[in-house]
mmCIF file of C-alpha atoms and ligand atoms in Angstrom:
data_model
loop_
_atom_site.group_PDB
_atom_site.id
_atom_site.type_symbol
_atom_site.label_atom_id
_atom_site.label_comp_id
_atom_site.label_asym_id
_atom_site.label_seq_id
_atom_site.Cartn_x
_atom_site.Cartn_y
_atom_site.Cartn_z
ATOM 1 C CA MET A 1 -59.106 35.688 -2.770
ATOM 2 C CA SER A 2 -57.252 33.671 -5.462
ATOM 3 C CA GLU A 3 -53.953 34.473 -3.680
ATOM 4 C CA VAL A 4 -55.254 32.800 -0.523
ATOM 5 C CA ARG A 5 -56.061 29.631 -2.494
ATOM 6 C CA ILE A 6 -52.581 29.410 -4.106
ATOM 7 C CA ARG A 7 -50.646 29.856 -0.867
ATOM 8 C CA PRO A 8 -51.288 26.398 0.637
ATOM 9 C CA ARG A 9 -50.198 24.854 -2.669
ATOM 10 C CA GLN A 10 -46.977 26.860 -2.547
ATOM 11 C CA VAL A 11 -46.421 25.701 0.991
ATOM 12 C CA LEU A 12 -46.925 22.106 -0.155
ATOM 13 C CA VAL A 13 -44.419 22.539 -2.986
ATOM 14 C CA LEU A 14 -41.948 24.067 -0.548
ATOM 15 C CA ILE A 15 -42.397 21.151 1.843
ATOM 16 C CA ILE A 16 -41.811 18.648 -0.977
ATOM 17 C CA VAL A 17 -38.696 20.491 -2.161
ATOM 18 C CA PHE A 18 -37.438 20.577 1.437
ATOM 19 C CA LEU A 19 -38.050 16.851 1.872
ATOM 20 C CA VAL A 20 -36.251 16.022 -1.374
ATOM 21 C CA ILE A 21 -33.236 18.102 -0.294
ATOM 22 C CA LEU A 22 -33.297 16.415 3.120
ATOM 23 C CA MET A 23 -33.298 12.972 1.477
ATOM 24 C CA MET A 24 -30.380 13.924 -0.766
ATOM 25 C CA VAL A 25 -28.343 15.240 2.160
ATOM 26 C CA HIS A 26 -29.123 12.087 4.133
ATOM 27 C CA ARG A 27 -28.032 9.858 1.248
ATOM 28 C CA ASN A 28 -24.753 11.733 0.803
ATOM 29 C CA GLY A 29 -24.098 11.481 4.518
ATOM 30 C CA LYS A 30 -24.027 7.702 4.182
ATOM 31 C CA ARG A 31 -20.893 6.062 2.794
ATOM 32 C CA THR A 32 -22.078 5.807 -0.773
ATOM 33 C CA CYS A 33 -19.583 5.857 -3.573
ATOM 34 C CA GLN A 34 -19.789 8.298 -6.454
ATOM 35 C CA GLY A 35 -16.662 6.880 -8.052
ATOM 36 C CA PRO A 36 -15.993 4.565 -10.998
ATOM 37 C CA ASP A 37 -17.595 1.121 -11.342
ATOM 38 C CA TYR A 38 -14.743 -0.866 -9.783
ATOM 39 C CA LEU A 39 -14.871 1.292 -6.653
ATOM 40 C CA GLN A 40 -18.672 1.042 -6.397
ATOM 41 C CA THR A 41 -18.383 -2.742 -6.740
ATOM 42 C CA MET A 42 -15.767 -2.826 -3.972
ATOM 43 C CA TYR A 43 -18.067 -0.866 -1.670
ATOM 44 C CA ALA A 44 -20.992 -3.146 -2.444
ATOM 45 C CA GLN A 45 -18.852 -6.230 -1.720
ATOM 46 C CA ALA A 46 -16.818 -4.777 1.162
ATOM 47 C CA ASP A 47 -17.969 -7.448 3.645
ATOM 48 C CA THR A 48 -17.070 -10.396 1.429
ATOM 49 C CA LEU A 49 -13.772 -9.193 -0.067
ATOM 50 C CA PRO A 50 -10.551 -10.603 1.394
ATOM 51 C CA THR A 51 -8.842 -8.185 3.775
ATOM 52 C CA ILE A 52 -5.671 -6.751 2.267
ATOM 53 C CA TYR A 53 -2.921 -6.289 4.870
ATOM 54 C CA ALA A 54 -0.649 -3.561 3.535
ATOM 55 C CA VAL A 55 2.768 -3.594 5.235
ATOM 56 C CA THR A 56 4.603 -0.262 5.216
ATOM 57 C CA PRO A 57 8.110 0.171 6.647
ATOM 58 C CA THR A 58 8.737 3.839 7.354
ATOM 59 C CA TYR A 59 11.420 6.027 8.919
ATOM 60 C CA THR A 60 11.710 9.578 10.199
ATOM 61 C CA ARG A 61 12.746 12.202 7.643
ATOM 62 C CA PRO A 62 11.362 15.603 6.592
ATOM 63 C CA ALA A 63 8.923 14.246 3.954
ATOM 64 C CA GLN A 64 7.616 11.342 6.059
ATOM 65 C CA LYS A 65 4.282 12.900 7.013
ATOM 66 C CA ALA A 66 3.613 13.975 3.423
ATOM 67 C CA GLU A 67 4.245 10.446 2.147
ATOM 68 C CA LEU A 68 2.127 8.791 4.830
ATOM 69 C CA THR A 69 -0.698 11.295 4.339
ATOM 70 C CA ARG A 70 -0.866 10.337 0.642
ATOM 71 C CA LEU A 71 -1.076 6.676 1.592
ATOM 72 C CA SER A 72 -3.638 7.240 4.345
ATOM 73 C CA HIS A 73 -6.071 8.592 1.745
ATOM 74 C CA LEU A 74 -5.991 5.252 -0.061
ATOM 75 C CA PHE A 75 -7.030 3.526 3.150
ATOM 76 C CA MET A 76 -9.814 6.069 3.658
ATOM 77 C CA LEU A 77 -11.142 5.181 0.193
ATOM 78 C CA LEU A 78 -10.792 1.416 0.473
ATOM 79 C CA PRO A 79 -12.834 -0.247 3.227
ATOM 80 C CA HIS A 80 -11.163 -3.678 3.114
ATOM 81 C CA LEU A 81 -7.578 -2.524 3.693
ATOM 82 C CA HIS A 82 -5.716 -2.939 6.988
ATOM 83 C CA TRP A 83 -2.525 -0.904 7.391
ATOM 84 C CA ILE A 84 0.447 -2.402 9.236
ATOM 85 C CA ILE A 85 2.811 0.478 9.605
ATOM 86 C CA VAL A 86 6.233 -0.429 10.996
ATOM 87 C CA GLU A 87 8.478 2.388 12.095
ATOM 88 C CA ASP A 88 12.250 1.981 11.783
ATOM 89 C CA ALA A 89 12.721 3.350 15.305
ATOM 90 C CA ASN A 90 13.111 2.331 18.942
ATOM 91 C CA ALA A 91 9.569 3.491 19.741
ATOM 92 C CA THR A 92 6.380 4.313 17.880
ATOM 93 C CA SER A 93 6.006 8.028 17.162
ATOM 94 C CA PRO A 94 3.192 10.482 17.966
ATOM 95 C CA LEU A 95 3.403 11.584 14.306
ATOM 96 C CA VAL A 96 2.283 8.166 13.044
ATOM 97 C CA THR A 97 -0.255 7.647 15.856
ATOM 98 C CA GLY A 98 -1.786 11.077 15.163
ATOM 99 C CA LEU A 99 -1.871 10.479 11.431
ATOM 100 C CA LEU A 100 -3.735 7.175 11.853
ATOM 101 C CA GLU A 101 -6.210 8.839 14.230
ATOM 102 C CA ARG A 102 -6.853 11.789 11.934
ATOM 103 C CA ALA A 103 -7.514 9.433 9.048
ATOM 104 C CA GLY A 104 -9.973 7.468 11.225
ATOM 105 C CA LEU A 105 -7.891 4.316 10.844
ATOM 106 C CA GLU A 106 -7.456 3.308 14.504
ATOM 107 C CA LYS A 107 -9.482 0.130 14.003
ATOM 108 C CA ARG A 108 -7.996 -0.711 10.607
ATOM 109 C CA SER A 109 -4.335 -0.260 11.417
ATOM 110 C CA THR A 110 -1.538 -1.721 13.510
ATOM 111 C CA GLN A 111 1.370 0.449 14.580
ATOM 112 C CA LEU A 112 4.616 -1.418 15.193
ATOM 113 C CA ASN A 113 8.272 -0.467 15.490
ATOM 114 C CA ILE A 114 11.667 -2.081 15.193
ATOM 115 C CA LYS A 115 14.959 -0.365 14.542
ATOM 116 C CA THR A 116 17.258 -1.574 11.775
ATOM 117 C CA PRO A 117 20.506 -2.562 13.548
ATOM 118 C CA PRO A 118 23.026 0.244 12.913
ATOM 119 C CA GLU A 119 25.648 -2.122 11.488
ATOM 120 C CA PHE A 120 23.318 -2.796 8.565
ATOM 121 C CA LYS A 121 23.005 0.894 7.796
ATOM 122 C CA LEU A 122 26.758 1.361 7.404
ATOM 123 C CA GLN A 123 27.947 1.428 3.845
ATOM 124 C CA GLY A 124 29.893 -1.782 3.268
ATOM 125 C CA LYS A 125 32.751 -2.147 0.813
ATOM 126 C CA ASP A 126 30.692 -4.168 -1.641
ATOM 127 C CA PRO A 127 28.076 -1.768 -3.035
ATOM 128 C CA ASN A 128 25.764 -4.726 -3.645
ATOM 129 C CA TRP A 129 25.482 -5.418 0.065
ATOM 130 C CA ILE A 130 24.751 -1.964 1.454
ATOM 131 C CA LYS A 131 21.753 -0.946 3.518
ATOM 132 C CA PRO A 132 18.856 -3.304 2.978
ATOM 133 C CA ARG A 133 15.785 -1.171 3.535
ATOM 134 C CA GLY A 134 12.727 -2.306 5.432
ATOM 135 C CA VAL A 135 13.934 -5.898 6.042
ATOM 136 C CA GLU A 136 13.577 -5.920 9.825
ATOM 137 C CA GLN A 137 10.269 -4.036 9.607
ATOM 138 C CA ARG A 138 8.654 -6.373 7.049
ATOM 139 C CA ASN A 139 9.742 -9.408 9.063
ATOM 140 C CA LEU A 140 8.168 -8.001 12.227
ATOM 141 C CA ALA A 141 4.933 -7.464 10.296
ATOM 142 C CA LEU A 142 5.065 -11.077 9.082
ATOM 143 C CA THR A 143 5.398 -12.292 12.681
ATOM 144 C CA TRP A 144 2.437 -10.123 13.668
ATOM 145 C CA LEU A 145 0.385 -11.461 10.752
ATOM 146 C CA ARG A 146 1.216 -15.097 11.514
ATOM 147 C CA ASN A 147 0.119 -14.557 15.132
ATOM 148 C CA ASN A 148 -2.944 -12.392 14.596
ATOM 149 C CA VAL A 149 -4.696 -13.091 11.316
ATOM 150 C CA ASP A 150 -7.705 -15.409 11.259
ATOM 151 C CA THR A 151 -6.531 -17.882 8.654
ATOM 152 C CA ASP A 152 -9.960 -19.443 8.164
ATOM 153 C CA ARG A 153 -10.739 -16.315 6.156
ATOM 154 C CA HIS A 154 -8.894 -15.594 2.921
ATOM 155 C CA SER A 155 -6.684 -12.503 3.172
ATOM 156 C CA ILE A 156 -3.846 -10.924 1.219
ATOM 157 C CA VAL A 157 -0.476 -9.402 2.133
ATOM 158 C CA PHE A 158 1.031 -6.520 0.151
ATOM 159 C CA PHE A 159 4.399 -4.872 0.867
ATOM 160 C CA MET A 160 3.618 -1.206 0.369
ATOM 161 C CA ASP A 161 6.647 1.102 0.550
ATOM 162 C CA ASP A 162 5.786 4.584 1.751
ATOM 163 C CA ASP A 163 7.087 6.584 -1.226
ATOM 164 C CA ASN A 164 5.547 4.792 -4.233
ATOM 165 C CA SER A 165 2.382 5.949 -6.032
ATOM 166 C CA TYR A 166 -0.567 3.561 -5.945
ATOM 167 C CA SER A 167 -3.884 3.603 -7.797
ATOM 168 C CA THR A 168 -7.003 2.506 -5.919
ATOM 169 C CA GLU A 169 -7.565 0.244 -8.939
ATOM 170 C CA LEU A 170 -4.526 -1.794 -7.907
ATOM 171 C CA PHE A 171 -6.389 -2.879 -4.770
ATOM 172 C CA ALA A 172 -9.428 -3.952 -6.786
ATOM 173 C CA GLU A 173 -7.077 -6.180 -8.792
ATOM 174 C CA MET A 174 -5.376 -7.502 -5.658
ATOM 175 C CA SER A 175 -8.751 -8.570 -4.284
ATOM 176 C CA LYS A 176 -8.881 -11.146 -7.108
ATOM 177 C CA ILE A 177 -5.871 -13.077 -5.782
ATOM 178 C CA GLU A 178 -6.892 -16.675 -5.125
ATOM 179 C CA ARG A 179 -6.100 -18.632 -1.989
ATOM 180 C CA GLY A 180 -2.625 -20.155 -2.204
ATOM 181 C CA ARG A 181 -1.449 -17.839 -4.961
ATOM 182 C CA VAL A 182 0.718 -14.774 -5.546
ATOM 183 C CA GLY A 183 -0.719 -12.079 -7.826
ATOM 184 C CA VAL A 184 1.609 -10.095 -10.147
ATOM 185 C CA TRP A 185 1.297 -6.966 -12.297
ATOM 186 C CA PRO A 186 3.488 -4.340 -13.983
ATOM 187 C CA VAL A 187 5.269 -1.551 -12.081
ATOM 188 C CA GLY A 188 6.016 1.792 -13.713
ATOM 189 C CA LEU A 189 9.286 3.744 -13.503
ATOM 190 C CA VAL A 190 11.498 1.047 -12.046
ATOM 191 C CA GLY A 191 14.669 -0.871 -12.830
ATOM 192 C CA GLY A 192 15.763 1.749 -15.365
ATOM 193 C CA LEU A 193 12.669 1.149 -17.525
ATOM 194 C CA MET A 194 9.372 2.955 -18.073
ATOM 195 C CA VAL A 195 7.703 -0.283 -16.989
ATOM 196 C CA GLU A 196 8.809 -3.666 -15.682
ATOM 197 C CA ARG A 197 6.259 -6.314 -16.550
ATOM 198 C CA PRO A 198 5.643 -10.061 -16.671
ATOM 199 C CA TYR A 199 5.288 -11.755 -20.078
ATOM 200 C CA LEU A 200 2.296 -14.075 -20.338
ATOM 201 C CA SER A 201 1.464 -17.267 -22.211
ATOM 202 C CA GLU A 202 -0.832 -17.002 -25.249
ATOM 203 C CA ASP A 203 -3.938 -17.761 -23.181
ATOM 204 C CA GLN A 204 -2.714 -15.040 -20.757
ATOM 205 C CA LYS A 205 -3.078 -17.327 -17.762
ATOM 206 C CA GLN A 206 0.597 -18.001 -16.986
ATOM 207 C CA VAL A 207 3.703 -15.932 -16.482
ATOM 208 C CA ILE A 208 6.384 -17.176 -18.867
ATOM 209 C CA GLY A 209 9.016 -14.488 -18.336
ATOM 210 C CA PHE A 210 9.838 -10.912 -17.368
ATOM 211 C CA ASN A 211 11.185 -7.917 -19.253
ATOM 212 C CA ALA A 212 13.570 -6.778 -16.470
ATOM 213 C CA ALA A 213 16.749 -5.110 -17.714
ATOM 214 C CA TRP A 214 18.393 -4.932 -14.265
ATOM 215 C CA ARG A 215 19.639 -8.310 -13.061
ATOM 216 C CA PRO A 216 17.240 -10.339 -15.208
ATOM 217 C CA GLU A 217 18.878 -13.514 -13.894
ATOM 218 C CA ARG A 218 17.113 -13.100 -10.536
ATOM 219 C CA PRO A 219 14.610 -15.938 -9.848
ATOM 220 C CA PHE A 220 11.844 -13.307 -9.665
ATOM 221 C CA PRO A 221 13.172 -10.158 -11.398
ATOM 222 C CA ILE A 222 10.384 -7.898 -10.105
ATOM 223 C CA ASP A 223 9.953 -5.038 -7.643
ATOM 224 C CA MET A 224 8.383 -5.305 -4.179
ATOM 225 C CA ALA A 225 5.382 -3.362 -5.523
ATOM 226 C CA ALA A 226 4.777 -5.918 -8.304
ATOM 227 C CA PHE A 227 3.089 -8.627 -6.241
ATOM 228 C CA ALA A 228 0.819 -9.507 -3.327
ATOM 229 C CA ILE A 229 0.507 -12.825 -1.531
ATOM 230 C CA SER A 230 -2.345 -14.965 -0.242
ATOM 231 C CA MET A 231 -1.895 -15.046 3.558
ATOM 232 C CA ASP A 232 -2.250 -18.846 3.791
ATOM 233 C CA LEU A 233 1.098 -19.206 1.975
ATOM 234 C CA PHE A 234 2.832 -17.516 4.912
ATOM 235 C CA ILE A 235 1.182 -19.960 7.324
ATOM 236 C CA ARG A 236 2.102 -22.989 5.194
ATOM 237 C CA ASN A 237 5.692 -21.729 4.806
ATOM 238 C CA PRO A 238 6.804 -20.446 8.218
ATOM 239 C CA GLN A 239 10.409 -20.185 6.990
ATOM 240 C CA ALA A 240 9.477 -17.423 4.499
ATOM 241 C CA LEU A 241 11.172 -14.226 5.692
ATOM 242 C CA PHE A 242 13.243 -11.357 4.324
ATOM 243 C CA SER A 243 16.985 -11.568 4.856
ATOM 244 C CA TYR A 244 20.069 -9.376 5.159
ATOM 245 C CA GLU A 245 22.099 -12.170 3.676
ATOM 246 C CA VAL A 246 21.037 -11.474 0.106
ATOM 247 C CA GLN A 247 22.387 -9.044 -2.470
ATOM 248 C CA ARG A 248 20.648 -5.811 -3.392
ATOM 249 C CA GLY A 249 17.588 -6.529 -5.512
ATOM 250 C CA TYR A 250 17.166 -10.069 -4.232
ATOM 251 C CA GLN A 251 14.650 -9.437 -1.406
ATOM 252 C CA GLU A 252 11.693 -10.092 -3.701
ATOM 253 C CA SER A 253 13.204 -13.359 -4.912
ATOM 254 C CA GLU A 254 14.160 -14.288 -1.353
ATOM 255 C CA ILE A 255 10.590 -14.128 -0.065
ATOM 256 C CA LEU A 256 8.917 -15.507 -3.190
ATOM 257 C CA ARG A 257 11.165 -18.564 -3.558
ATOM 258 C CA HIS A 258 9.644 -19.959 -0.343
ATOM 259 C CA LEU A 259 6.076 -19.325 -1.441
ATOM 260 C CA THR A 260 5.561 -19.976 -5.136
ATOM 261 C CA THR A 261 7.044 -20.721 -8.547
ATOM 262 C CA ARG A 262 6.920 -18.638 -11.712
ATOM 263 C CA GLU A 263 4.343 -21.024 -13.185
ATOM 264 C CA LYS A 264 1.952 -20.573 -10.264
ATOM 265 C CA LEU A 265 1.928 -16.734 -10.344
ATOM 266 C CA GLN A 266 -1.500 -15.186 -10.992
ATOM 267 C CA PRO A 267 -1.336 -12.408 -13.602
ATOM 268 C CA LEU A 268 -3.591 -9.423 -12.878
ATOM 269 C CA ALA A 269 -4.154 -5.844 -14.110
ATOM 270 C CA ASN A 270 -5.717 -6.580 -17.491
ATOM 271 C CA ALA A 271 -3.334 -9.432 -18.314
ATOM 272 C CA CYS A 272 -0.417 -7.310 -17.091
ATOM 273 C CA ARG A 273 -1.123 -4.536 -19.582
ATOM 274 C CA ASP A 274 -2.217 -1.860 -17.062
ATOM 275 C CA VAL A 275 0.212 0.106 -14.893
ATOM 276 C CA LEU A 276 -1.463 0.778 -11.526
ATOM 277 C CA VAL A 277 1.599 1.420 -9.354
ATOM 278 C CA TRP A 278 4.722 3.496 -9.920
ATOM 279 C CA HIS A 279 8.067 3.220 -8.152
ATOM 280 C CA THR A 280 8.343 6.957 -7.580
ATOM 281 C CA ARG A 281 11.074 8.250 -5.277
ATOM 282 C CA THR A 282 10.814 11.521 -3.436
ATOM 283 C CA GLU A 283 13.730 13.899 -3.790
ATOM 284 C CA LYS A 284 15.684 14.516 -0.582
ATOM 285 C CA THR A 285 14.323 17.665 1.056
ATOM 286 C CA LYS A 286 16.711 20.643 0.871
ATOM 287 C CA LEU A 287 16.825 22.485 4.184
ATOM 288 C CA THR A 288 19.733 24.898 3.809
ATOM 289 C CA ALA A 289 17.751 27.897 5.104
ATOM 290 C CA GLU A 290 16.428 25.843 8.015
ATOM 291 C CA GLU A 291 19.977 24.821 8.957
ATOM 292 C CA ALA A 292 20.994 28.497 8.914
ATOM 293 C CA LEU A 293 18.066 29.284 11.228
ATOM 294 C CA LEU A 294 19.022 26.455 13.596
ATOM 295 C CA LYS A 295 22.514 27.943 13.929
ATOM 296 C CA GLN A 296 20.823 31.094 15.283
ATOM 297 C CA GLY A 297 18.787 28.995 17.712
ATOM 298 C CA LYS A 298 15.596 29.478 15.675
ATOM 299 C CA ARG A 299 13.427 27.205 13.517
ATOM 300 C CA SER A 300 10.509 27.605 11.106
ATOM 301 C CA ASP A 301 8.488 24.731 12.584
ATOM 302 C CA GLY A 302 8.570 25.569 16.302
ATOM 303 C CA GLY A 303 5.544 23.865 17.883
ATOM 304 C CA MET A 304 4.338 22.521 14.538
ATOM 305 C CA GLU A 305 4.324 19.006 13.131
ATOM 306 C CA VAL A 306 5.294 19.108 9.461
HETATM 307 N N1 UDP B 401 12.915 2.423 5.009
HETATM 308 C C1 UDP B 401 13.112 2.189 6.365
HETATM 309 N N2 UDP B 401 14.322 2.513 6.937
HETATM 310 C C2 UDP B 401 15.356 3.060 6.211
HETATM 311 C C3 UDP B 401 15.167 3.274 4.822
HETATM 312 C C4 UDP B 401 13.942 2.933 4.259
HETATM 313 O O1 UDP B 401 12.194 1.729 7.037
HETATM 314 O O2 UDP B 401 16.429 3.329 6.781
HETATM 315 C C5 UDP B 401 11.615 2.099 4.391
HETATM 316 C C6 UDP B 401 11.071 3.226 3.500
HETATM 317 O O3 UDP B 401 10.297 4.133 4.260
HETATM 318 C C7 UDP B 401 10.259 2.465 2.467
HETATM 319 C C8 UDP B 401 10.996 1.127 2.358
HETATM 320 O O4 UDP B 401 11.793 0.995 3.530
HETATM 321 O O5 UDP B 401 8.927 2.245 2.875
HETATM 322 C C9 UDP B 401 11.903 1.073 1.119
HETATM 323 O O6 UDP B 401 12.830 2.139 1.179
HETATM 324 P P1 UDP B 401 13.112 3.125 -0.056
HETATM 325 O O7 UDP B 401 11.807 3.639 -0.564
HETATM 326 O O8 UDP B 401 14.111 4.135 0.370
HETATM 327 O O9 UDP B 401 13.757 2.100 -1.079
HETATM 328 P P2 UDP B 401 13.805 2.125 -2.673
HETATM 329 O O10 UDP B 401 12.929 3.225 -3.187
HETATM 330 O O11 UDP B 401 15.251 2.351 -2.981
HETATM 331 O O12 UDP B 401 13.315 0.775 -3.077
HETATM 332 MN MN1 MN B 402 11.087 3.825 -2.522
#
């Protein structure tokens, strides 16, 4: 008899446990963030944060999909990023289109293409003038931005090369860039140093110098990954573009000289003490065995996209 009385209670407990599990599953199904505070804050504020337009020039080579896959995961984590991916090619590629689709980024990306004129890829006599990388591609993205971005809303432009390593935290910092300003921060593993960084005034509000060892005389001796720009500056300064007519290492100075001065730079990343981006470079892929296969009319990746 007592067993009969307990059973309904057990059923009730089971139902409650089931409901609790159902609620947990439902909650996890939503886009909630289990990550650190800065990421949770970004999710909570996603609708009010300025859109960050990340401009990535990219070109076909064996490691391209690996590099772009790494980057695509940043976009999957960060809801307020828009990816402008510009292929150095005569047409957009199915590899990039497929990658954007698989990452669910169709609505938060723009796929463009423009080929670097071959004469610029030839090695000139002066080693300082050889092969500017990504110039044509970044300029095309700037044209697209000037024509397509709603400038009533604050937004930010970041030149994001495809082979560097970026922390999600960098994008939280970038979101703090004020209208009309250029944000700056340190970059790891660049210019022959462990870190290239801006020096700040005592109150930590102004950039007063840089520690660059390579060509410190440049107007802005920093890497492309060291700054991001409030979009309204590109509207106010339509002449701001990248150029082939500058020496190696001067692209950053070339674009920034139209947009800002050292004094107006906005220091970020914990008063430029945190390294949140690294100028890593991927080793050239060795394919000696593949080349031997090709000579026999075979290949390891037949029908596969690598
Ligand atoms: N890039 C390009 N075409 C090229 C070489 C490079 O579009 O012929 C892109 C590359 O994918 C990267 C950016 O330009 O996003 C900078 O190139 P790289 O990383 O080789 O330059 P570095 O590391 O020397 O600054
Ligand atoms: Mn690089």
